[in-house]
PDB file of C-alpha atoms in Angstrom:
ATOM      1  CA  MET A   1      89.189  96.794 113.245  1.00 38.00           C
ATOM      2  CA  GLU A   2      92.327  94.701 112.933  1.00 44.00           C
ATOM      3  CA  THR A   3      93.944  93.518 116.159  1.00 52.00           C
ATOM      4  CA  VAL A   4      97.325  95.119 116.792  1.00 75.00           C
ATOM      5  CA  GLU A   5      98.393  93.304 119.939  1.00 81.00           C
ATOM      6  CA  HIS A   6     101.692  92.239 118.364  1.00 89.00           C
ATOM      7  CA  ILE A   7     102.935  95.842 118.079  1.00 93.00           C
ATOM      8  CA  GLU A   8     105.135  96.808 121.012  1.00 92.00           C
ATOM      9  CA  LEU A   9     104.862 100.382 122.281  1.00 91.00           C
ATOM     10  CA  SER A  10     107.749 102.074 124.082  1.00 91.00           C
ATOM     11  CA  SER A  11     109.007 105.544 124.899  1.00 89.00           C
ATOM     12  CA  THR A  12     112.208 107.176 126.102  1.00 85.00           C
ATOM     13  CA  ASN A  13     110.869 110.491 127.403  1.00 72.00           C
ATOM     14  CA  PHE A  14     107.111 110.267 127.639  1.00 68.00           C
ATOM     15  CA  GLU A  15     104.452 107.809 128.659  1.00 69.00           C
ATOM     16  CA  SER A  16     104.000 105.167 125.984  1.00 67.00           C
ATOM     17  CA  THR A  17     100.265 105.829 126.406  1.00 78.00           C
ATOM     18  CA  ARG A  18     100.703 108.782 124.059  1.00 87.00           C
ATOM     19  CA  LEU A  19     101.271 106.180 121.360  1.00 92.00           C
ATOM     20  CA  ALA A  20      97.777 104.712 121.856  1.00 89.00           C
ATOM     21  CA  PRO A  21      96.005 107.289 119.639  1.00 93.00           C
ATOM     22  CA  VAL A  22      98.753 106.855 117.040  1.00 94.00           C
ATOM     23  CA  LEU A  23      98.205 103.111 117.028  1.00 94.00           C
ATOM     24  CA  GLY A  24      94.444 103.621 116.761  1.00 93.00           C
ATOM     25  CA  TYR A  25      94.929 105.868 113.738  1.00 96.00           C
ATOM     26  CA  LEU A  26      97.183 103.290 112.102  1.00 96.00           C
ATOM     27  CA  ALA A  27      94.663 100.519 112.762  1.00 94.00           C
ATOM     28  CA  ALA A  28      91.962 102.593 111.055  1.00 94.00           C
ATOM     29  CA  ARG A  29      94.042 103.647 108.041  1.00 96.00           C
ATOM     30  CA  LEU A  30      96.306 100.692 107.258  1.00 95.00           C
ATOM     31  CA  SER A  31      95.394  97.303 105.868  1.00 93.00           C
ATOM     32  CA  PRO A  32      95.778  94.179 108.023  1.00 92.00           C
ATOM     33  CA  TYR A  33      98.851  93.277 105.945  1.00 92.00           C
ATOM     34  CA  ASP A  34     100.413  96.700 106.563  1.00 94.00           C
ATOM     35  CA  LEU A  35      99.834  96.363 110.298  1.00 94.00           C
ATOM     36  CA  LYS A  36     101.511  92.947 110.348  1.00 93.00           C
ATOM     37  CA  LEU A  37     104.678  94.563 108.969  1.00 95.00           C
ATOM     38  CA  ILE A  38     105.021  96.745 112.068  1.00 96.00           C
ATOM     39  CA  ASN A  39     106.857  95.187 115.010  1.00 96.00           C
ATOM     40  CA  SER A  40     107.078  98.190 117.315  1.00 95.00           C
ATOM     41  CA  LEU A  41     106.543 101.914 117.779  1.00 95.00           C
ATOM     42  CA  ASN A  42     109.023 103.818 119.902  1.00 94.00           C
ATOM     43  CA  ASP A  43     108.766 107.472 120.890  1.00 93.00           C
ATOM     44  CA  HIS A  44     112.455 108.373 120.999  1.00 91.00           C
ATOM     45  CA  LYS A  45     112.698 111.986 122.176  1.00 88.00           C
ATOM     46  CA  GLY A  46     109.908 113.075 119.833  1.00 89.00           C
ATOM     47  CA  THR A  47     110.908 110.924 116.868  1.00 94.00           C
ATOM     48  CA  LEU A  48     108.590 108.034 116.072  1.00 96.00           C
ATOM     49  CA  GLU A  49     110.796 105.029 115.398  1.00 96.00           C
ATOM     50  CA  VAL A  50     108.841 102.364 113.552  1.00 97.00           C
ATOM     51  CA  SER A  51     110.419  98.921 113.468  1.00 97.00           C
ATOM     52  CA  VAL A  52     109.164  96.807 110.570  1.00 97.00           C
ATOM     53  CA  ASN A  53     109.811  93.267 109.390  1.00 96.00           C
ATOM     54  CA  LYS A  54     112.495  93.706 106.709  1.00 97.00           C
ATOM     55  CA  ASP A  55     111.626  90.587 104.720  1.00 96.00           C
ATOM     56  CA  GLU A  56     107.933  91.449 104.561  1.00 95.00           C
ATOM     57  CA  LEU A  57     108.670  95.077 103.689  1.00 96.00           C
ATOM     58  CA  ASP A  58     111.000  94.003 100.894  1.00 96.00           C
ATOM     59  CA  ARG A  59     108.336  91.617  99.600  1.00 96.00           C
ATOM     60  CA  ALA A  60     105.700  94.364  99.609  1.00 95.00           C
ATOM     61  CA  VAL A  61     108.031  96.822  97.858  1.00 95.00           C
ATOM     62  CA  SER A  62     108.959  94.232  95.224  1.00 97.00           C
ATOM     63  CA  PHE A  63     105.265  93.657  94.551  1.00 94.00           C
ATOM     64  CA  ALA A  64     103.942  97.229  94.746  1.00 94.00           C
ATOM     65  CA  GLY A  65     107.062  99.296  94.072  1.00 95.00           C
ATOM     66  CA  GLU A  66     108.737 102.077  96.059  1.00 94.00           C
ATOM     67  CA  ALA A  67     105.413 103.914  96.177  1.00 95.00           C
ATOM     68  CA  TYR A  68     104.337 101.374  98.819  1.00 96.00           C
ATOM     69  CA  LYS A  69     107.054 102.547 101.203  1.00 95.00           C
ATOM     70  CA  ASP A  70     106.149 106.179 100.478  1.00 95.00           C
ATOM     71  CA  HIS A  71     102.491 105.450 101.267  1.00 96.00           C
ATOM     72  CA  LEU A  72     103.407 103.699 104.522  1.00 96.00           C
ATOM     73  CA  LEU A  73     105.613 106.614 105.618  1.00 96.00           C
ATOM     74  CA  LYS A  74     102.886 109.109 104.721  1.00 97.00           C
ATOM     75  CA  VAL A  75     100.333 107.348 106.938  1.00 97.00           C
ATOM     76  CA  LEU A  76     102.872 106.994 109.762  1.00 97.00           C
ATOM     77  CA  LYS A  77     103.611 110.733 109.603  1.00 97.00           C
ATOM     78  CA  GLU A  78      99.890 111.564 109.617  1.00 97.00           C
ATOM     79  CA  ALA A  79      99.455 109.379 112.692  1.00 97.00           C
ATOM     80  CA  TRP A  80     102.377 111.005 114.517  1.00 96.00           C
ATOM     81  CA  GLU A  81     100.993 114.471 113.835  1.00 96.00           C
ATOM     82  CA  ILE A  82      98.193 113.584 116.275  1.00 93.00           C
ATOM     83  CA  GLU A  83     100.760 114.234 119.008  1.00 92.00           C
ATOM     84  CA  ASN A  84     102.070 117.386 117.277  1.00 93.00           C
ATOM     85  CA  GLU A  85     105.254 115.567 116.353  1.00 93.00           C
ATOM     86  CA  TYR A  86     106.639 115.284 112.843  1.00 94.00           C
ATOM     87  CA  LEU A  87     109.781 113.119 112.691  1.00 96.00           C
ATOM     88  CA  VAL A  88     109.322 109.490 111.665  1.00 97.00           C
ATOM     89  CA  GLU A  89     112.081 106.937 111.131  1.00 96.00           C
ATOM     90  CA  LEU A  90     111.383 103.581 109.481  1.00 94.00           C
ATOM     91  CA  ILE A  91     113.715 100.849 110.776  1.00 96.00           C
ATOM     92  CA  ALA A  92     113.777  97.560 108.869  1.00 93.00           C
ATOM     93  CA  ASP A  93     114.818  94.701 111.160  1.00 90.00           C
TER      94      ASP A  93
END
């Protein structure tokens, strides 16, 4: 499994430990490159805010097309459903 120590976990309302299963799901489903795009996961009042590296995301989209971003969002939403939550926001920094 790919190491994901660089991804910061934070939460506004709940324990950030509820993000641990989400991160585990992402580590199992995403490629090492995909994981390196993600800077942080924040549980903001039930919305999963995913901060990604803008330059790397743009590079991936230019190579693979908009379908890449759709795929990434799909996997992020699947992961967030583990906690019975459904709102995901992708933030390119």
